[in-house]
CSV table of N, CA and C in Angstrom, one decimal:
chain,number,residue,atom,x,y,z
P,33,MET,N,57.5,166.5,157.8
P,33,MET,CA,57.6,167.1,156.5
P,33,MET,C,58.5,166.3,155.6
P,34,ALA,N,59.7,165.9,156.1
P,34,ALA,CA,60.6,165.1,155.3
P,34,ALA,C,60.0,163.7,155.0
P,35,ALA,N,59.2,163.2,155.9
P,35,ALA,CA,58.6,161.9,155.6
P,35,ALA,C,57.6,162.0,154.5
P,36,LEU,N,56.9,163.1,154.4
P,36,LEU,CA,55.9,163.4,153.4
P,36,LEU,C,56.6,163.5,152.0
P,37,ALA,N,57.8,164.2,152.0
P,37,ALA,CA,58.5,164.3,150.8
P,37,ALA,C,59.0,162.9,150.3
P,38,VAL,N,59.5,162.1,151.2
P,38,VAL,CA,60.0,160.8,150.8
P,38,VAL,C,58.8,159.9,150.3
P,39,VAL,N,57.7,160.0,150.9
P,39,VAL,CA,56.5,159.2,150.4
P,39,VAL,C,56.1,159.7,149.0
P,40,LEU,N,56.1,161.0,148.8
P,40,LEU,CA,55.8,161.6,147.5
P,40,LEU,C,56.8,161.2,146.5
P,41,VAL,N,58.1,161.2,146.8
P,41,VAL,CA,59.1,160.8,145.8
P,41,VAL,C,58.9,159.3,145.5
P,42,LEU,N,58.6,158.4,146.5
P,42,LEU,CA,58.4,157.0,146.2
P,42,LEU,C,57.1,156.8,145.4
P,43,LEU,N,56.1,157.6,145.6
P,43,LEU,CA,54.9,157.4,144.9
P,43,LEU,C,55.1,157.8,143.4
P,44,VAL,N,55.7,158.9,143.2
P,44,VAL,CA,56.0,159.4,141.8
P,44,VAL,C,56.9,158.4,141.1
P,45,THR,N,57.9,157.9,141.8
P,45,THR,CA,58.9,156.9,141.2
P,45,THR,C,58.1,155.6,140.8
P,46,THR,N,57.3,155.2,141.7
P,46,THR,CA,56.5,153.9,141.4
P,46,THR,C,55.6,154.2,140.2
P,47,LEU,N,54.9,155.3,140.1
P,47,LEU,CA,54.0,155.6,139.0
P,47,LEU,C,54.8,155.6,137.7
P,48,VAL,N,56.0,156.2,137.7
P,48,VAL,CA,56.8,156.3,136.5
P,48,VAL,C,57.2,154.9,136.1
P,49,ILE,N,57.6,154.1,137.0
P,49,ILE,CA,58.0,152.7,136.7
P,49,ILE,C,56.8,151.9,136.1
P,50,VAL,N,55.7,152.0,136.7
P,50,VAL,CA,54.5,151.3,136.2
P,50,VAL,C,54.1,151.7,134.8
P,51,ILE,N,54.1,153.0,134.5
P,51,ILE,CA,53.8,153.5,133.2
P,51,ILE,C,54.9,153.1,132.2
P,52,TRP,N,56.2,153.1,132.5
P,52,TRP,CA,57.2,152.7,131.6
P,52,TRP,C,57.0,151.2,131.3
P,53,TYR,N,56.8,150.4,132.4
P,53,TYR,CA,56.6,148.9,132.2
P,53,TYR,C,55.4,148.6,131.2
P,54,GLN,N,54.3,149.3,131.4
P,54,GLN,CA,53.1,149.1,130.6
P,54,GLN,C,53.4,149.5,129.1
P,55,TRP,N,54.1,150.6,129.0
P,55,TRP,CA,54.5,151.1,127.6
P,55,TRP,C,55.4,150.0,126.9
P,56,ARG,N,56.4,149.5,127.6
P,56,ARG,CA,57.3,148.5,127.0
P,56,ARG,C,56.5,147.2,126.7
P,57,GLN,N,55.6,146.8,127.6
P,57,GLN,CA,54.8,145.6,127.4
P,57,GLN,C,53.9,145.9,126.2
P,58,GLY,N,53.3,147.1,126.0
P,58,GLY,CA,52.5,147.4,124.9
P,58,GLY,C,53.3,147.3,123.6
P,59,GLU,N,54.5,147.9,123.6
P,59,GLU,CA,55.4,147.8,122.4
P,59,GLU,C,55.6,146.3,122.0
P,60,GLN,N,55.9,145.5,123.0
P,60,GLN,CA,56.2,144.1,122.7
P,60,GLN,C,54.9,143.4,122.1
P,61,GLU,N,53.8,143.7,122.6
P,61,GLU,CA,52.5,143.2,122.1
P,61,GLU,C,52.3,143.6,120.6
P,62,VAL,N,52.6,144.8,120.3
P,62,VAL,CA,52.5,145.2,118.9
P,62,VAL,C,53.5,144.5,118.0
P,63,LEU,N,54.7,144.3,118.4
P,63,LEU,CA,55.7,143.5,117.6
P,63,LEU,C,55.3,142.1,117.5
P,64,ASP,N,54.8,141.5,118.5
P,64,ASP,CA,54.3,140.1,118.4
P,64,ASP,C,53.1,140.0,117.5
P,65,GLU,N,52.2,141.0,117.5
P,65,GLU,CA,51.0,140.9,116.6
P,65,GLU,C,51.4,141.1,115.2
P,66,GLN,N,52.4,142.0,114.9
P,66,GLN,CA,52.9,142.2,113.6
P,66,GLN,C,53.6,140.9,113.0
P,67,ALA,N,54.3,140.2,113.9
P,67,ALA,CA,54.9,139.0,113.5
P,67,ALA,C,53.9,137.9,113.2
P,68,ALA,N,52.8,137.9,114.0
P,68,ALA,CA,51.7,136.9,113.8
P,68,ALA,C,51.0,137.2,112.5
P,69,GLU,N,50.8,138.5,112.1
P,69,GLU,CA,50.2,138.8,110.8
P,69,GLU,C,51.1,138.4,109.7
P,70,ALA,N,52.4,138.6,109.8
P,70,ALA,CA,53.3,138.2,108.8
P,70,ALA,C,53.3,136.7,108.6
P,71,GLU,N,53.2,135.9,109.7
P,71,GLU,CA,53.1,134.5,109.6
P,71,GLU,C,51.8,134.0,108.9
P,72,ILE,N,50.7,134.8,109.1
P,72,ILE,CA,49.5,134.5,108.4
P,72,ILE,C,49.7,134.7,106.9
P,73,MET,N,50.4,135.8,106.6
P,73,MET,CA,50.7,136.1,105.2
P,73,MET,C,51.6,135.0,104.6
P,74,ARG,N,52.6,134.6,105.3
P,74,ARG,CA,53.5,133.6,104.9
P,74,ARG,C,52.7,132.3,104.6
P,75,GLY,N,51.8,131.9,105.4
P,75,GLY,CA,51.0,130.7,105.2
P,75,GLY,C,50.2,130.8,104.0
P,76,ARG,N,49.6,131.9,103.7
P,76,ARG,CA,48.8,132.1,102.5
P,76,ARG,C,49.7,132.0,101.3
P,77,LEU,N,50.8,132.6,101.3
P,77,LEU,CA,51.7,132.5,100.2
P,77,LEU,C,52.2,131.1,99.9
P,78,GLU,N,52.5,130.3,101.0
P,78,GLU,CA,52.9,128.9,100.8
P,78,GLU,C,51.7,128.1,100.3
P,79,ARG,N,50.5,128.3,100.8
P,79,ARG,CA,49.4,127.5,100.3
P,79,ARG,C,49.1,127.7,98.8
P,80,ASN,N,49.2,129.0,98.4
P,80,ASN,CA,48.9,129.3,97.0
P,80,ASN,C,50.0,128.8,96.1
P,81,ARG,N,51.2,128.9,96.6
P,81,ARG,CA,52.3,128.4,95.8
P,81,ARG,C,52.2,126.9,95.7
P,82,ASP,N,51.9,126.2,96.8
P,82,ASP,CA,51.7,124.7,96.7
P,82,ASP,C,50.5,124.3,95.8
P,83,ALA,N,49.5,125.2,95.7
P,83,ALA,CA,48.4,124.9,94.9
P,83,ALA,C,48.6,125.2,93.4
P,84,GLY,N,49.8,125.7,93.1
P,84,GLY,CA,50.2,126.0,91.8
P,84,GLY,C,49.7,127.4,91.2
P,85,GLU,N,49.2,128.2,92.1
P,85,GLU,CA,48.7,129.5,91.7
P,85,GLU,C,49.7,130.4,91.1
P,86,PHE,N,51.0,130.3,91.4
P,86,PHE,CA,52.1,131.1,90.9
P,86,PHE,C,52.7,130.6,89.7
P,87,ASP,N,52.5,129.3,89.4
P,87,ASP,CA,53.2,128.6,88.3
P,87,ASP,C,53.0,129.3,86.9
P,88,GLU,N,51.8,129.5,86.5
P,88,GLU,CA,51.5,130.1,85.2
P,88,GLU,C,51.4,131.6,85.2
P,89,ALA,N,51.2,132.2,86.4
P,89,ALA,CA,51.0,133.6,86.4
P,89,ALA,C,52.4,134.3,86.3
P,90,VAL,N,52.3,135.4,85.5
P,90,VAL,CA,53.5,136.2,85.3
P,90,VAL,C,53.1,137.7,85.3
P,91,GLY,N,54.0,138.6,85.6
P,91,GLY,CA,53.8,140.0,85.4
P,91,GLY,C,52.6,140.5,86.3
P,92,ALA,N,51.7,141.3,85.6
P,92,ALA,CA,50.6,141.9,86.3
P,92,ALA,C,49.7,140.9,86.9
P,93,ARG,N,49.5,139.8,86.3
P,93,ARG,CA,48.6,138.8,86.9
P,93,ARG,C,49.1,138.2,88.2
P,94,LEU,N,50.4,137.9,88.2
P,94,LEU,CA,51.1,137.4,89.4
P,94,LEU,C,51.0,138.5,90.5
P,95,GLU,N,51.2,139.7,90.2
P,95,GLU,CA,51.1,140.8,91.2
P,95,GLU,C,49.7,140.9,91.7
P,96,ASP,N,48.7,140.7,90.9
P,96,ASP,CA,47.3,140.8,91.3
P,96,ASP,C,47.0,139.6,92.3
P,97,ILE,N,47.5,138.4,92.0
P,97,ILE,CA,47.3,137.3,92.9
P,97,ILE,C,47.9,137.5,94.2
P,98,VAL,N,49.1,138.0,94.2
P,98,VAL,CA,49.9,138.3,95.5
P,98,VAL,C,49.2,139.4,96.2
P,99,GLU,N,48.8,140.5,95.5
P,99,GLU,CA,48.2,141.6,96.2
P,99,GLU,C,46.9,141.2,96.9
P,100,ASP,N,46.1,140.3,96.3
P,100,ASP,CA,44.9,139.8,96.9
P,100,ASP,C,45.2,139.0,98.2
P,101,LEU,N,46.3,138.2,98.2
P,101,LEU,CA,46.6,137.5,99.4
P,101,LEU,C,47.1,138.5,100.5
P,102,VAL,N,47.9,139.5,100.1
P,102,VAL,CA,48.4,140.4,101.1
P,102,VAL,C,47.3,141.3,101.7
P,103,THR,N,46.4,141.8,100.9
P,103,THR,CA,45.4,142.7,101.4
P,103,THR,C,44.3,141.9,102.2
P,104,ARG,N,44.3,140.6,102.2
P,104,ARG,CA,43.4,139.9,103.1
P,104,ARG,C,43.9,139.8,104.5
P,105,THR,N,45.2,140.1,104.7
P,105,THR,CA,45.8,140.2,106.0
P,105,THR,C,45.4,141.6,106.6
P,106,GLN,N,45.3,141.6,107.9
P,106,GLN,CA,44.9,142.8,108.6
P,106,GLN,C,45.8,144.0,108.1
P,107,ASP,N,45.2,145.0,107.5
P,107,ASP,CA,45.9,146.2,107.1
P,107,ASP,C,47.1,145.9,106.2
P,108,GLY,N,47.1,144.9,105.4
P,108,GLY,CA,48.2,144.5,104.6
P,108,GLY,C,48.2,145.3,103.3
P,109,GLU,N,49.4,145.7,102.9
P,109,GLU,CA,49.7,146.5,101.7
P,109,GLU,C,50.9,145.9,101.0
P,110,LEU,N,50.7,145.7,99.7
P,110,LEU,CA,51.8,145.1,98.9
P,110,LEU,C,52.7,146.3,98.4
P,111,VAL,N,54.0,146.1,98.6
P,111,VAL,CA,54.9,147.1,98.2
P,111,VAL,C,55.5,146.7,96.8
P,112,SER,N,55.9,145.4,96.7
P,112,SER,CA,56.5,144.9,95.5
P,112,SER,C,56.5,143.4,95.4
P,113,VAL,N,56.5,143.0,94.1
P,113,VAL,CA,56.6,141.5,93.8
P,113,VAL,C,57.7,141.5,92.7
P,114,THR,N,58.8,140.7,93.0
P,114,THR,CA,59.9,140.6,92.1
P,114,THR,C,60.1,139.1,91.8
P,115,GLU,N,59.9,138.8,90.5
P,115,GLU,CA,60.2,137.4,90.0
P,115,GLU,C,61.7,137.3,89.8
P,116,ARG,N,62.3,136.4,90.5
P,116,ARG,CA,63.8,136.1,90.3
P,116,ARG,C,63.9,134.7,89.7
P,117,PRO,N,65.1,134.4,89.2
P,117,PRO,CA,65.3,133.1,88.6
P,117,PRO,C,64.9,131.9,89.5
P,118,ASP,N,65.2,132.0,90.7
P,118,ASP,CA,65.0,130.8,91.6
P,118,ASP,C,63.9,131.0,92.6
P,119,ASP,N,63.3,132.2,92.7
P,119,ASP,CA,62.2,132.4,93.7
P,119,ASP,C,61.4,133.6,93.4
P,120,LEU,N,60.5,133.9,94.3
P,120,LEU,CA,59.7,135.1,94.1
P,120,LEU,C,59.9,135.9,95.4
P,121,GLN,N,60.1,137.2,95.2
P,121,GLN,CA,60.3,138.1,96.4
P,121,GLN,C,59.1,139.0,96.5
P,122,VAL,N,58.5,139.0,97.7
P,122,VAL,CA,57.4,139.8,98.0
P,122,VAL,C,57.8,140.7,99.2
P,123,VAL,N,57.6,142.0,99.0
P,123,VAL,CA,57.7,143.0,100.1
P,123,VAL,C,56.4,143.5,100.4
P,124,ALA,N,56.0,143.4,101.7
P,124,ALA,CA,54.6,143.9,102.1
P,124,ALA,C,54.7,144.5,103.4
P,125,VAL,N,53.6,145.3,103.7
P,125,VAL,CA,53.5,146.0,105.0
P,125,VAL,C,52.3,145.4,105.7
P,126,VAL,N,52.4,145.1,107.0
P,126,VAL,CA,51.3,144.7,107.8
P,126,VAL,C,51.1,145.8,108.8
P,127,GLY,N,49.8,146.0,109.2
P,127,GLY,CA,49.5,147.0,110.2
P,127,GLY,C,48.6,146.3,111.3
P,128,VAL,N,48.9,146.7,112.5
P,128,VAL,CA,48.1,146.3,113.6
P,128,VAL,C,47.7,147.5,114.5
P,129,PRO,N,46.6,147.4,115.2
P,129,PRO,CA,46.2,148.5,116.1
P,129,PRO,C,47.2,148.6,117.2
P,130,PRO,N,47.5,149.9,117.6
P,130,PRO,CA,48.5,150.1,118.7
P,130,PRO,C,47.9,149.4,120.0
P,131,ALA,N,48.9,149.0,120.8
P,131,ALA,CA,48.5,148.4,122.1
P,131,ALA,C,47.8,149.5,123.0
P,132,ILE,N,46.9,149.0,123.9
P,132,ILE,CA,46.2,149.8,124.7
P,132,ILE,C,47.1,150.7,125.6
P,133,ALA,N,48.2,150.2,126.0
P,133,ALA,CA,49.1,150.9,126.9
P,133,ALA,C,49.7,152.1,126.2
P,134,ILE,N,49.8,152.0,124.9
P,134,ILE,CA,50.4,153.1,124.1
P,134,ILE,C,49.4,153.7,123.1
P,135,SER,N,48.2,153.7,123.4
P,135,SER,CA,47.1,154.0,122.4
P,135,SER,C,46.9,155.5,122.2
P,136,ALA,N,47.8,156.3,122.7
P,136,ALA,CA,47.8,157.7,122.3
P,136,ALA,C,48.0,157.9,120.8
P,137,GLN,N,48.6,156.9,120.2
P,137,GLN,CA,48.9,157.0,118.8
P,137,GLN,C,47.6,156.6,118.0
P,138,SER,N,47.3,157.3,116.9
P,138,SER,CA,46.1,157.0,116.1
P,138,SER,C,46.5,156.1,115.0
P,139,GLY,N,45.6,155.5,114.4
P,139,GLY,CA,45.9,154.7,113.2
P,139,GLY,C,46.4,153.3,113.6
P,140,VAL,N,47.3,152.8,112.7
P,140,VAL,CA,47.9,151.5,112.9
P,140,VAL,C,49.4,151.5,113.0
P,141,ASP,N,49.9,150.6,113.7
P,141,ASP,CA,51.4,150.4,113.7
P,141,ASP,C,51.8,149.5,112.6
P,142,LYS,N,52.6,150.0,111.7
P,142,LYS,CA,53.0,149.2,110.5
P,142,LYS,C,54.4,148.7,110.6
P,143,ALA,N,54.6,147.6,109.9
P,143,ALA,CA,55.9,146.9,109.8
P,143,ALA,C,56.0,146.4,108.4
P,144,CYS,N,57.3,146.4,107.9
P,144,CYS,CA,57.6,145.9,106.6
P,144,CYS,C,58.3,144.6,106.7
P,145,PHE,N,57.8,143.7,105.8
P,145,PHE,CA,58.4,142.3,105.8
P,145,PHE,C,58.8,141.9,104.4
P,146,GLU,N,59.8,141.1,104.2
P,146,GLU,CA,60.1,140.5,103.0
P,146,GLU,C,59.8,139.0,103.0
P,147,PHE,N,59.2,138.5,102.0
P,147,PHE,CA,58.8,137.1,101.9
P,147,PHE,C,59.6,136.5,100.7
P,148,THR,N,60.4,135.5,100.9
P,148,THR,CA,61.1,134.8,99.8
P,148,THR,C,60.3,133.5,99.6
P,149,VAL,N,59.7,133.4,98.4
P,149,VAL,CA,58.9,132.3,98.1
P,149,VAL,C,59.7,131.4,97.1
P,150,PRO,N,60.4,130.3,97.7
P,150,PRO,CA,61.1,129.4,96.8
P,150,PRO,C,60.2,128.4,96.2
P,151,PRO,N,60.7,127.6,95.2
P,151,PRO,CA,59.9,126.6,94.6
P,151,PRO,C,59.4,125.6,95.7
P,152,SER,N,58.3,124.9,95.5
P,152,SER,CA,57.8,123.9,96.4
P,152,SER,C,58.9,122.8,96.7
P,153,PRO,N,58.9,122.2,97.7
P,153,PRO,CA,58.2,122.3,99.0
P,153,PRO,C,58.9,123.1,100.0
P,154,ALA,N,59.9,123.8,99.7
P,154,ALA,CA,60.7,124.6,100.7
P,154,ALA,C,59.8,125.7,101.3
P,155,PRO,N,60.0,125.9,102.6
P,155,PRO,CA,59.2,126.9,103.3
P,155,PRO,C,59.5,128.4,102.8
P,156,VAL,N,58.4,129.2,102.9
P,156,VAL,CA,58.6,130.6,102.6
P,156,VAL,C,59.4,131.2,103.7
P,157,ILE,N,60.3,132.1,103.4
P,157,ILE,CA,61.2,132.7,104.4
P,157,ILE,C,60.7,134.1,104.6
P,158,VAL,N,60.5,134.5,105.9
P,158,VAL,CA,60.0,135.8,106.3
P,158,VAL,C,61.1,136.5,107.0
P,159,GLU,N,61.3,137.8,106.6
P,159,GLU,CA,62.3,138.6,107.2
P,159,GLU,C,61.7,140.0,107.5
P,160,ARG,N,61.8,140.4,108.7
P,160,ARG,CA,61.3,141.8,109.1
P,160,ARG,C,62.4,142.8,108.6
P,161,LEU,N,61.9,143.7,107.7
P,161,LEU,CA,62.8,144.7,107.1
P,161,LEU,C,62.8,146.0,107.9
P,162,SER,N,61.7,146.3,108.5
P,162,SER,CA,61.6,147.6,109.2
P,162,SER,C,62.1,147.4,110.7
P,163,PRO,N,62.9,148.3,111.1
P,163,PRO,CA,63.4,148.2,112.5
P,163,PRO,C,62.2,148.5,113.5
P,164,ASP,N,62.4,148.1,114.8
P,164,ASP,CA,61.4,148.5,115.8
P,164,ASP,C,61.2,150.0,115.9
P,165,GLU,N,62.3,150.7,115.7
P,165,GLU,CA,62.3,152.2,115.8
P,165,GLU,C,63.2,152.7,114.6
P,166,GLY,N,63.0,153.9,114.2
P,166,GLY,CA,63.9,154.4,113.2
P,166,GLY,C,63.4,154.3,111.8
P,167,ARG,N,64.3,154.7,110.8
P,167,ARG,CA,64.0,154.8,109.4
P,167,ARG,C,63.9,153.4,108.8
P,168,TRP,N,62.9,153.3,107.9
P,168,TRP,CA,62.7,152.0,107.1
P,168,TRP,C,63.7,152.0,106.0
P,169,PRO,N,64.1,150.8,105.6
P,169,PRO,CA,65.0,150.7,104.4
P,169,PRO,C,64.2,151.0,103.1
P,170,ASP,N,64.9,151.3,102.1
P,170,ASP,CA,64.3,151.8,100.8
P,170,ASP,C,63.4,150.7,100.2
P,171,GLU,N,63.6,149.4,100.5
P,171,GLU,CA,62.7,148.4,99.9
P,171,GLU,C,61.3,148.5,100.4
P,172,CYS,N,61.1,149.2,101.5
P,172,CYS,CA,59.8,149.3,102.2
P,172,CYS,C,58.9,150.4,101.7
P,173,TYR,N,59.5,151.3,100.9
P,173,TYR,CA,58.7,152.5,100.5
P,173,TYR,C,58.0,152.1,99.2
P,174,GLY,N,56.9,152.9,99.0
P,174,GLY,CA,56.1,152.6,97.9
P,174,GLY,C,54.6,152.4,98.2
P,175,PHE,N,54.3,152.2,99.5
P,175,PHE,CA,52.9,152.1,99.9
P,175,PHE,C,52.4,153.4,100.3
P,176,SER,N,51.1,153.6,100.3
P,176,SER,CA,50.5,154.8,100.7
P,176,SER,C,50.1,154.8,102.1
P,177,SER,N,50.5,155.8,102.9
P,177,SER,CA,50.2,155.8,104.3
P,177,SER,C,48.9,156.5,104.6
C-alpha cells in the first residue's frame, strides 16, 4: 500500500512538473512572437522613413501613414504618434495568438512597444513598455481592447 502511495505521489509530481514546464515554454513563445512582430513593425517604420514618407507628412496625415504601417502587423494597434524636435515617437500594441500550452485564454496576447524613429540613417529603437505580467504603463493606454 505504501508503494502505491509513493508511485501515485511521483506520478502526480511528474504531471505537475510537465504542465508547469509546458506553460513556461508557452509563455516564452508568446514573448518571442511579440518581439518578432515588433521587429517587423520596426522594419516597416525604418523603410518608410528611409523612403522619405515621413518628411513632408505632419499631424493627421503622418498619423494615418504610421497607423497604416502598424495595422499591417498582426493585430497591431496604434496608440500614439508624437512628433518631437529630433525624432518621431510611436507607441503601438502588437497581439499574437496565445501559445498552445496556455491556450485556455481566448483572444490575443497583447504587448505595448515604443518605437523611436530618429532621422536617417540611424536605426529605429524598439522598447517593450508592457511588462510580461502586471499593469501596463500609462503610455500604453488608448487602444480599444
